[in-house]
Amino acid sequence: MQKVFHFLIGLVFWIQIVLSPLLIGSLIGVIVYVNNTTSTGLVIAVLIGLAGLVTGILWATRVARNHGTSWYMSRVMATPELDKKKDETPAKTNESEK
């Protein structure tokens, strides 16, 4: 059961990694098509969207092989400013304490 859960989490993260360049490519494709509403513009827009999809698949597969998708997504979503210990922050001095 645990292996199935890990596989599903990895799959969801893989899809999230694929979606980033796919959405960017699709947005650029839509902009190209809106500016050139001919059949040539449509072909160019579709090719740009497909380039985003292929880039996303290659990127997600490379990340999955090298580090793992959950490791990669945890690094993307990390907030290092919250990871600091309270002792590491410089102490504020009040003028009244002197």
PDB file of N, CA, C and O in Angstrom, residues 19-88:
ATOM      1  N   LEU A  19       3.548  20.413 -16.240  1.00  0.00           N
ATOM      2  CA  LEU A  19       2.595  21.487 -16.505  1.00  0.00           C
ATOM      3  C   LEU A  19       3.235  22.870 -16.609  1.00  0.00           C
ATOM      4  O   LEU A  19       2.719  23.725 -17.332  1.00  0.00           O
ATOM      5  N   SER A  20       4.343  23.099 -15.922  1.00  0.00           N
ATOM      6  CA  SER A  20       4.955  24.434 -15.963  1.00  0.00           C
ATOM      7  C   SER A  20       5.345  24.845 -17.379  1.00  0.00           C
ATOM      8  O   SER A  20       4.863  25.864 -17.879  1.00  0.00           O
ATOM      9  N   PRO A  21       6.218  24.111 -18.074  1.00  0.00           N
ATOM     10  CA  PRO A  21       6.556  24.528 -19.442  1.00  0.00           C
ATOM     11  C   PRO A  21       5.392  24.358 -20.418  1.00  0.00           C
ATOM     12  O   PRO A  21       5.285  25.106 -21.396  1.00  0.00           O
ATOM     13  N   LEU A  22       4.494  23.405 -20.152  1.00  0.00           N
ATOM     14  CA  LEU A  22       3.339  23.229 -21.031  1.00  0.00           C
ATOM     15  C   LEU A  22       2.443  24.461 -20.993  1.00  0.00           C
ATOM     16  O   LEU A  22       2.005  24.945 -22.043  1.00  0.00           O
ATOM     17  N   LEU A  23       2.186  24.986 -19.810  1.00  0.00           N
ATOM     18  CA  LEU A  23       1.344  26.178 -19.702  1.00  0.00           C
ATOM     19  C   LEU A  23       2.013  27.401 -20.311  1.00  0.00           C
ATOM     20  O   LEU A  23       1.353  28.210 -20.972  1.00  0.00           O
ATOM     21  N   ILE A  24       3.314  27.525 -20.114  1.00  0.00           N
ATOM     22  CA  ILE A  24       4.031  28.655 -20.713  1.00  0.00           C
ATOM     23  C   ILE A  24       3.993  28.550 -22.234  1.00  0.00           C
ATOM     24  O   ILE A  24       3.711  29.524 -22.940  1.00  0.00           O
ATOM     25  N   GLY A  25       4.259  27.349 -22.773  1.00  0.00           N
ATOM     26  CA  GLY A  25       4.205  27.150 -24.219  1.00  0.00           C
ATOM     27  C   GLY A  25       2.810  27.371 -24.777  1.00  0.00           C
ATOM     28  O   GLY A  25       2.644  27.955 -25.856  1.00  0.00           O
ATOM     29  N   SER A  26       1.804  26.928 -24.056  1.00  0.00           N
ATOM     30  CA  SER A  26       0.426  27.119 -24.512  1.00  0.00           C
ATOM     31  C   SER A  26       0.043  28.589 -24.515  1.00  0.00           C
ATOM     32  O   SER A  26      -0.628  29.059 -25.441  1.00  0.00           O
ATOM     33  N   LEU A  27       0.461  29.323 -23.494  1.00  0.00           N
ATOM     34  CA  LEU A  27       0.162  30.752 -23.435  1.00  0.00           C
ATOM     35  C   LEU A  27       0.833  31.484 -24.597  1.00  0.00           C
ATOM     36  O   LEU A  27       0.200  32.318 -25.254  1.00  0.00           O
ATOM     37  N   ILE A  28       2.080  31.161 -24.860  1.00  0.00           N
ATOM     38  CA  ILE A  28       2.776  31.789 -25.989  1.00  0.00           C
ATOM     39  C   ILE A  28       2.098  31.400 -27.300  1.00  0.00           C
ATOM     40  O   ILE A  28       1.927  32.229 -28.199  1.00  0.00           O
ATOM     41  N   GLY A  29       1.677  30.145 -27.416  1.00  0.00           N
ATOM     42  CA  GLY A  29       0.968  29.698 -28.613  1.00  0.00           C
ATOM     43  C   GLY A  29      -0.342  30.436 -28.823  1.00  0.00           C
ATOM     44  O   GLY A  29      -0.688  30.801 -29.949  1.00  0.00           O
ATOM     45  N   VAL A  30      -1.076  30.666 -27.757  1.00  0.00           N
ATOM     46  CA  VAL A  30      -2.340  31.408 -27.859  1.00  0.00           C
ATOM     47  C   VAL A  30      -2.074  32.845 -28.296  1.00  0.00           C
ATOM     48  O   VAL A  30      -2.797  33.392 -29.140  1.00  0.00           O
ATOM     49  N   ILE A  31      -1.041  33.449 -27.742  1.00  0.00           N
ATOM     50  CA  ILE A  31      -0.703  34.820 -28.133  1.00  0.00           C
ATOM     51  C   ILE A  31      -0.330  34.873 -29.612  1.00  0.00           C
ATOM     52  O   ILE A  31      -0.757  35.777 -30.339  1.00  0.00           O
ATOM     53  N   VAL A  32       0.429  33.895 -30.089  1.00  0.00           N
ATOM     54  CA  VAL A  32       0.804  33.845 -31.507  1.00  0.00           C
ATOM     55  C   VAL A  32      -0.441  33.677 -32.371  1.00  0.00           C
ATOM     56  O   VAL A  32      -0.598  34.352 -33.399  1.00  0.00           O
ATOM     57  N   TYR A  33      -1.338  32.802 -31.951  1.00  0.00           N
ATOM     58  CA  TYR A  33      -2.544  32.558 -32.753  1.00  0.00           C
ATOM     59  C   TYR A  33      -3.470  33.767 -32.770  1.00  0.00           C
ATOM     60  O   TYR A  33      -4.078  34.075 -33.791  1.00  0.00           O
ATOM     61  N   VAL A  34      -3.580  34.464 -31.648  1.00  0.00           N
ATOM     62  CA  VAL A  34      -4.447  35.646 -31.607  1.00  0.00           C
ATOM     63  C   VAL A  34      -3.913  36.730 -32.534  1.00  0.00           C
ATOM     64  O   VAL A  34      -4.688  37.441 -33.184  1.00  0.00           O
ATOM     65  N   ASN A  35      -2.603  36.847 -32.621  1.00  0.00           N
ATOM     66  CA  ASN A  35      -2.011  37.856 -33.494  1.00  0.00           C
ATOM     67  C   ASN A  35      -2.020  37.442 -34.963  1.00  0.00           C
ATOM     68  O   ASN A  35      -1.891  38.300 -35.838  1.00  0.00           O
ATOM     69  N   ASN A  36      -2.138  36.149 -35.242  1.00  0.00           N
ATOM     70  CA  ASN A  36      -2.122  35.657 -36.621  1.00  0.00           C
ATOM     71  C   ASN A  36      -3.149  34.529 -36.726  1.00  0.00           C
ATOM     72  O   ASN A  36      -2.814  33.358 -36.564  1.00  0.00           O
ATOM     73  N   THR A  37      -4.395  34.850 -37.013  1.00  0.00           N
ATOM     74  CA  THR A  37      -5.487  33.875 -36.983  1.00  0.00           C
ATOM     75  C   THR A  37      -5.643  33.112 -38.301  1.00  0.00           C
ATOM     76  O   THR A  37      -6.742  32.751 -38.683  1.00  0.00           O
ATOM     77  N   THR A  38      -4.549  32.835 -38.956  1.00  0.00           N
ATOM     78  CA  THR A  38      -4.600  32.033 -40.172  1.00  0.00           C
ATOM     79  C   THR A  38      -4.267  30.587 -39.821  1.00  0.00           C
ATOM     80  O   THR A  38      -3.941  30.264 -38.677  1.00  0.00           O
ATOM     81  N   SER A  39      -4.331  29.724 -40.820  1.00  0.00           N
ATOM     82  CA  SER A  39      -3.980  28.328 -40.569  1.00  0.00           C
ATOM     83  C   SER A  39      -2.492  28.182 -40.258  1.00  0.00           C
ATOM     84  O   SER A  39      -2.099  27.317 -39.476  1.00  0.00           O
ATOM     85  N   THR A  40      -1.668  29.038 -40.824  1.00  0.00           N
ATOM     86  CA  THR A  40      -0.240  29.015 -40.509  1.00  0.00           C
ATOM     87  C   THR A  40      -0.014  29.414 -39.053  1.00  0.00           C
ATOM     88  O   THR A  40       0.811  28.805 -38.356  1.00  0.00           O
ATOM     89  N   GLY A  41      -0.731  30.409 -38.584  1.00  0.00           N
ATOM     90  CA  GLY A  41      -0.633  30.817 -37.188  1.00  0.00           C
ATOM     91  C   GLY A  41      -1.067  29.720 -36.248  1.00  0.00           C
ATOM     92  O   GLY A  41      -0.479  29.535 -35.182  1.00  0.00           O
ATOM     93  N   LEU A  42      -2.097  28.965 -36.647  1.00  0.00           N
ATOM     94  CA  LEU A  42      -2.565  27.843 -35.830  1.00  0.00           C
ATOM     95  C   LEU A  42      -1.501  26.753 -35.747  1.00  0.00           C
ATOM     96  O   LEU A  42      -1.247  26.208 -34.677  1.00  0.00           O
ATOM     97  N   VAL A  43      -0.884  26.454 -36.873  1.00  0.00           N
ATOM     98  CA  VAL A  43       0.160  25.418 -36.883  1.00  0.00           C
ATOM     99  C   VAL A  43       1.334  25.842 -36.003  1.00  0.00           C
ATOM    100  O   VAL A  43       1.860  25.040 -35.219  1.00  0.00           O
ATOM    101  N   ILE A  44       1.740  27.100 -36.119  1.00  0.00           N
ATOM    102  CA  ILE A  44       2.841  27.600 -35.295  1.00  0.00           C
ATOM    103  C   ILE A  44       2.471  27.554 -33.820  1.00  0.00           C
ATOM    104  O   ILE A  44       3.274  27.155 -32.971  1.00  0.00           O
ATOM    105  N   ALA A  45       1.243  27.932 -33.492  1.00  0.00           N
ATOM    106  CA  ALA A  45       0.786  27.921 -32.101  1.00  0.00           C
ATOM    107  C   ALA A  45       0.780  26.506 -31.536  1.00  0.00           C
ATOM    108  O   ALA A  45       1.208  26.275 -30.406  1.00  0.00           O
ATOM    109  N   VAL A  46       0.312  25.554 -32.321  1.00  0.00           N
ATOM    110  CA  VAL A  46       0.287  24.156 -31.871  1.00  0.00           C
ATOM    111  C   VAL A  46       1.705  23.633 -31.685  1.00  0.00           C
ATOM    112  O   VAL A  46       1.998  22.913 -30.727  1.00  0.00           O
ATOM    113  N   LEU A  47       2.604  23.987 -32.591  1.00  0.00           N
ATOM    114  CA  LEU A  47       3.995  23.548 -32.469  1.00  0.00           C
ATOM    115  C   LEU A  47       4.665  24.125 -31.219  1.00  0.00           C
ATOM    116  O   LEU A  47       5.439  23.438 -30.550  1.00  0.00           O
ATOM    117  N   ILE A  48       4.348  25.367 -30.897  1.00  0.00           N
ATOM    118  CA  ILE A  48       4.894  25.968 -29.680  1.00  0.00           C
ATOM    119  C   ILE A  48       4.343  25.252 -28.446  1.00  0.00           C
ATOM    120  O   ILE A  48       5.074  24.966 -27.497  1.00  0.00           O
ATOM    121  N   GLY A  49       3.062  24.941 -28.452  1.00  0.00           N
ATOM    122  CA  GLY A  49       2.467  24.196 -27.343  1.00  0.00           C
ATOM    123  C   GLY A  49       3.069  22.808 -27.204  1.00  0.00           C
ATOM    124  O   GLY A  49       3.349  22.342 -26.098  1.00  0.00           O
ATOM    125  N   LEU A  50       3.295  22.133 -28.330  1.00  0.00           N
ATOM    126  CA  LEU A  50       3.919  20.809 -28.290  1.00  0.00           C
ATOM    127  C   LEU A  50       5.366  20.885 -27.814  1.00  0.00           C
ATOM    128  O   LEU A  50       5.840  19.982 -27.109  1.00  0.00           O
ATOM    129  N   ALA A  51       6.065  21.949 -28.186  1.00  0.00           N
ATOM    130  CA  ALA A  51       7.433  22.136 -27.703  1.00  0.00           C
ATOM    131  C   ALA A  51       7.435  22.292 -26.176  1.00  0.00           C
ATOM    132  O   ALA A  51       8.320  21.753 -25.491  1.00  0.00           O
ATOM    133  N   GLY A  52       6.454  22.996 -25.639  1.00  0.00           N
ATOM    134  CA  GLY A  52       6.328  23.116 -24.193  1.00  0.00           C
ATOM    135  C   GLY A  52       6.044  21.781 -23.535  1.00  0.00           C
ATOM    136  O   GLY A  52       6.599  21.461 -22.479  1.00  0.00           O
ATOM    137  N   LEU A  53       5.203  20.971 -24.170  1.00  0.00           N
ATOM    138  CA  LEU A  53       4.893  19.644 -23.635  1.00  0.00           C
ATOM    139  C   LEU A  53       6.122  18.749 -23.639  1.00  0.00           C
ATOM    140  O   LEU A  53       6.425  18.085 -22.633  1.00  0.00           O
ATOM    141  N   VAL A  54       6.843  18.719 -24.744  1.00  0.00           N
ATOM    142  CA  VAL A  54       8.036  17.875 -24.840  1.00  0.00           C
ATOM    143  C   VAL A  54       9.093  18.333 -23.839  1.00  0.00           C
ATOM    144  O   VAL A  54       9.724  17.512 -23.165  1.00  0.00           O
ATOM    145  N   THR A  55       9.273  19.646 -23.719  1.00  0.00           N
ATOM    146  CA  THR A  55      10.226  20.176 -22.743  1.00  0.00           C
ATOM    147  C   THR A  55       9.841  19.766 -21.334  1.00  0.00           C
ATOM    148  O   THR A  55      10.698  19.354 -20.533  1.00  0.00           O
ATOM    149  N   GLY A  56       8.564  19.853 -21.014  1.00  0.00           N
ATOM    150  CA  GLY A  56       8.096  19.459 -19.685  1.00  0.00           C
ATOM    151  C   GLY A  56       8.305  17.986 -19.402  1.00  0.00           C
ATOM    152  O   GLY A  56       8.732  17.608 -18.309  1.00  0.00           O
ATOM    153  N   ILE A  57       8.032  17.141 -20.377  1.00  0.00           N
ATOM    154  CA  ILE A  57       8.214  15.702 -20.194  1.00  0.00           C
ATOM    155  C   ILE A  57       9.689  15.376 -19.983  1.00  0.00           C
ATOM    156  O   ILE A  57      10.049  14.601 -19.083  1.00  0.00           O
ATOM    157  N   LEU A  58      10.552  15.967 -20.805  1.00  0.00           N
ATOM    158  CA  LEU A  58      11.984  15.704 -20.659  1.00  0.00           C
ATOM    159  C   LEU A  58      12.507  16.210 -19.318  1.00  0.00           C
ATOM    160  O   LEU A  58      13.301  15.535 -18.648  1.00  0.00           O
ATOM    161  N   TRP A  59      12.063  17.384 -18.917  1.00  0.00           N
ATOM    162  CA  TRP A  59      12.497  17.963 -17.655  1.00  0.00           C
ATOM    163  C   TRP A  59      12.037  17.116 -16.464  1.00  0.00           C
ATOM    164  O   TRP A  59      12.816  16.803 -15.564  1.00  0.00           O
ATOM    165  N   ALA A  60      10.774  16.735 -16.464  1.00  0.00           N
ATOM    166  CA  ALA A  60      10.230  15.944 -15.353  1.00  0.00           C
ATOM    167  C   ALA A  60      10.888  14.572 -15.276  1.00  0.00           C
ATOM    168  O   ALA A  60      11.170  14.076 -14.176  1.00  0.00           O
ATOM    169  N   THR A  61      11.143  13.964 -16.417  1.00  0.00           N
ATOM    170  CA  THR A  61      11.792  12.654 -16.415  1.00  0.00           C
ATOM    171  C   THR A  61      13.226  12.758 -15.912  1.00  0.00           C
ATOM    172  O   THR A  61      13.688  11.900 -15.151  1.00  0.00           O
ATOM    173  N   ARG A  62      13.925  13.807 -16.306  1.00  0.00           N
ATOM    174  CA  ARG A  62      15.294  13.999 -15.837  1.00  0.00           C
ATOM    175  C   ARG A  62      15.324  14.218 -14.326  1.00  0.00           C
ATOM    176  O   ARG A  62      16.170  13.652 -13.617  1.00  0.00           O
ATOM    177  N   VAL A  63      14.410  15.031 -13.825  1.00  0.00           N
ATOM    178  CA  VAL A  63      14.344  15.274 -12.379  1.00  0.00           C
ATOM    179  C   VAL A  63      14.017  13.982 -11.648  1.00  0.00           C
ATOM    180  O   VAL A  63      14.611  13.680 -10.609  1.00  0.00           O
ATOM    181  N   ALA A  64      13.089  13.203 -12.187  1.00  0.00           N
ATOM    182  CA  ALA A  64      12.690  11.958 -11.531  1.00  0.00           C
ATOM    183  C   ALA A  64      13.855  10.970 -11.467  1.00  0.00           C
ATOM    184  O   ALA A  64      14.018  10.261 -10.465  1.00  0.00           O
ATOM    185  N   ARG A  65      14.663  10.926 -12.501  1.00  0.00           N
ATOM    186  CA  ARG A  65      15.802  10.004 -12.509  1.00  0.00           C
ATOM    187  C   ARG A  65      16.930  10.470 -11.611  1.00  0.00           C
ATOM    188  O   ARG A  65      17.576   9.653 -10.953  1.00  0.00           O
ATOM    189  N   ASN A  66      17.213  11.775 -11.603  1.00  0.00           N
ATOM    190  CA  ASN A  66      18.361  12.285 -10.862  1.00  0.00           C
ATOM    191  C   ASN A  66      18.104  12.414  -9.368  1.00  0.00           C
ATOM    192  O   ASN A  66      18.922  11.978  -8.563  1.00  0.00           O
ATOM    193  N   HIS A  67      17.018  13.037  -8.986  1.00  0.00           N
ATOM    194  CA  HIS A  67      16.776  13.339  -7.578  1.00  0.00           C
ATOM    195  C   HIS A  67      15.485  12.733  -7.045  1.00  0.00           C
ATOM    196  O   HIS A  67      15.384  12.449  -5.866  1.00  0.00           O
ATOM    197  N   GLY A  68      14.498  12.633  -7.871  1.00  0.00           N
ATOM    198  CA  GLY A  68      13.165  12.245  -7.437  1.00  0.00           C
ATOM    199  C   GLY A  68      12.273  13.469  -7.436  1.00  0.00           C
ATOM    200  O   GLY A  68      12.708  14.573  -7.086  1.00  0.00           O
ATOM    201  N   THR A  69      11.052  13.260  -7.846  1.00  0.00           N
ATOM    202  CA  THR A  69      10.144  14.402  -7.987  1.00  0.00           C
ATOM    203  C   THR A  69       9.755  15.002  -6.643  1.00  0.00           C
ATOM    204  O   THR A  69       9.587  16.212  -6.534  1.00  0.00           O
ATOM    205  N   SER A  70       9.628  14.180  -5.612  1.00  0.00           N
ATOM    206  CA  SER A  70       9.244  14.734  -4.305  1.00  0.00           C
ATOM    207  C   SER A  70      10.372  15.584  -3.728  1.00  0.00           C
ATOM    208  O   SER A  70      10.111  16.624  -3.119  1.00  0.00           O
ATOM    209  N   TRP A  71      11.629  15.182  -3.921  1.00  0.00           N
ATOM    210  CA  TRP A  71      12.757  15.993  -3.461  1.00  0.00           C
ATOM    211  C   TRP A  71      12.768  17.325  -4.204  1.00  0.00           C
ATOM    212  O   TRP A  71      12.937  18.380  -3.592  1.00  0.00           O
ATOM    213  N   TYR A  72      12.595  17.279  -5.516  1.00  0.00           N
ATOM    214  CA  TYR A  72      12.628  18.496  -6.332  1.00  0.00           C
ATOM    215  C   TYR A  72      11.503  19.451  -5.933  1.00  0.00           C
ATOM    216  O   TYR A  72      11.738  20.649  -5.759  1.00  0.00           O
ATOM    217  N   MET A  73      10.306  18.939  -5.802  1.00  0.00           N
ATOM    218  CA  MET A  73       9.180  19.807  -5.451  1.00  0.00           C
ATOM    219  C   MET A  73       9.324  20.359  -4.027  1.00  0.00           C
ATOM    220  O   MET A  73       8.911  21.475  -3.754  1.00  0.00           O
ATOM    221  N   SER A  74       9.923  19.594  -3.125  1.00  0.00           N
ATOM    222  CA  SER A  74      10.131  20.123  -1.775  1.00  0.00           C
ATOM    223  C   SER A  74      11.126  21.267  -1.799  1.00  0.00           C
ATOM    224  O   SER A  74      11.004  22.219  -1.038  1.00  0.00           O
ATOM    225  N   ARG A  75      12.124  21.206  -2.680  1.00  0.00           N
ATOM    226  CA  ARG A  75      13.087  22.299  -2.806  1.00  0.00           C
ATOM    227  C   ARG A  75      12.437  23.511  -3.453  1.00  0.00           C
ATOM    228  O   ARG A  75      12.753  24.645  -3.098  1.00  0.00           O
ATOM    229  N   VAL A  76      11.537  23.294  -4.390  1.00  0.00           N
ATOM    230  CA  VAL A  76      10.855  24.407  -5.049  1.00  0.00           C
ATOM    231  C   VAL A  76       9.921  25.110  -4.074  1.00  0.00           C
ATOM    232  O   VAL A  76       9.835  26.343  -4.047  1.00  0.00           O
ATOM    233  N   MET A  77       9.234  24.346  -3.250  1.00  0.00           N
ATOM    234  CA  MET A  77       8.250  24.920  -2.337  1.00  0.00           C
ATOM    235  C   MET A  77       8.840  25.320  -0.983  1.00  0.00           C
ATOM    236  O   MET A  77       8.115  25.786  -0.115  1.00  0.00           O
ATOM    237  N   ALA A  78      10.150  25.144  -0.787  1.00  0.00           N
ATOM    238  CA  ALA A  78      10.769  25.440   0.502  1.00  0.00           C
ATOM    239  C   ALA A  78      10.775  26.941   0.775  1.00  0.00           C
ATOM    240  O   ALA A  78      10.821  27.762  -0.138  1.00  0.00           O
ATOM    241  N   THR A  79      10.730  27.272   2.043  1.00  0.00           N
ATOM    242  CA  THR A  79      10.835  28.659   2.471  1.00  0.00           C
ATOM    243  C   THR A  79      12.033  28.759   3.412  1.00  0.00           C
ATOM    244  O   THR A  79      11.894  28.577   4.628  1.00  0.00           O
ATOM    245  N   PRO A  80      13.218  29.054   2.889  1.00  0.00           N
ATOM    246  CA  PRO A  80      14.412  29.053   3.725  1.00  0.00           C
ATOM    247  C   PRO A  80      14.402  30.113   4.824  1.00  0.00           C
ATOM    248  O   PRO A  80      15.036  29.931   5.848  1.00  0.00           O
ATOM    249  N   GLU A  81      13.677  31.192   4.625  1.00  0.00           N
ATOM    250  CA  GLU A  81      13.633  32.204   5.676  1.00  0.00           C
ATOM    251  C   GLU A  81      12.903  31.699   6.919  1.00  0.00           C
ATOM    252  O   GLU A  81      13.118  32.204   8.005  1.00  0.00           O
ATOM    253  N   LEU A  82      12.062  30.696   6.764  1.00  0.00           N
ATOM    254  CA  LEU A  82      11.378  30.126   7.926  1.00  0.00           C
ATOM    255  C   LEU A  82      12.174  29.007   8.568  1.00  0.00           C
ATOM    256  O   LEU A  82      11.860  28.573   9.669  1.00  0.00           O
ATOM    257  N   ASP A  83      13.230  28.518   7.894  1.00  0.00           N
ATOM    258  CA  ASP A  83      14.034  27.426   8.416  1.00  0.00           C
ATOM    259  C   ASP A  83      15.081  27.891   9.420  1.00  0.00           C
ATOM    260  O   ASP A  83      15.684  27.078  10.101  1.00  0.00           O
ATOM    261  N   LYS A  84      15.330  29.185   9.520  1.00  0.00           N
ATOM    262  CA  LYS A  84      16.347  29.702  10.438  1.00  0.00           C
ATOM    263  C   LYS A  84      15.890  29.530  11.875  1.00  0.00           C
ATOM    264  O   LYS A  84      14.729  29.695  12.209  1.00  0.00           O
ATOM    265  N   LYS A  85      16.849  29.201  12.715  1.00  0.00           N
ATOM    266  CA  LYS A  85      16.554  29.085  14.131  1.00  0.00           C
ATOM    267  C   LYS A  85      16.465  30.477  14.741  1.00  0.00           C
ATOM    268  O   LYS A  85      17.052  31.438  14.249  1.00  0.00           O
ATOM    269  N   LYS A  86      15.765  30.588  15.828  1.00  0.00           N
ATOM    270  CA  LYS A  86      15.628  31.885  16.488  1.00  0.00           C
ATOM    271  C   LYS A  86      16.971  32.403  16.975  1.00  0.00           C
ATOM    272  O   LYS A  86      17.200  33.595  17.048  1.00  0.00           O
ATOM    273  N   ASP A  87      17.886  31.506  17.338  1.00  0.00           N
ATOM    274  CA  ASP A  87      19.191  31.911  17.833  1.00  0.00           C
ATOM    275  C   ASP A  87      20.045  32.547  16.744  1.00  0.00           C
ATOM    276  O   ASP A  87      20.971  33.293  17.042  1.00  0.00           O
ATOM    277  N   GLU A  88      19.762  32.258  15.487  1.00  0.00           N
ATOM    278  CA  GLU A  88      20.566  32.768  14.393  1.00  0.00           C
ATOM    279  C   GLU A  88      20.226  34.206  14.035  1.00  0.00           C
ATOM    280  O   GLU A  88      21.005  34.879  13.391  1.00  0.00           O
TER     281      GLU A  88
END
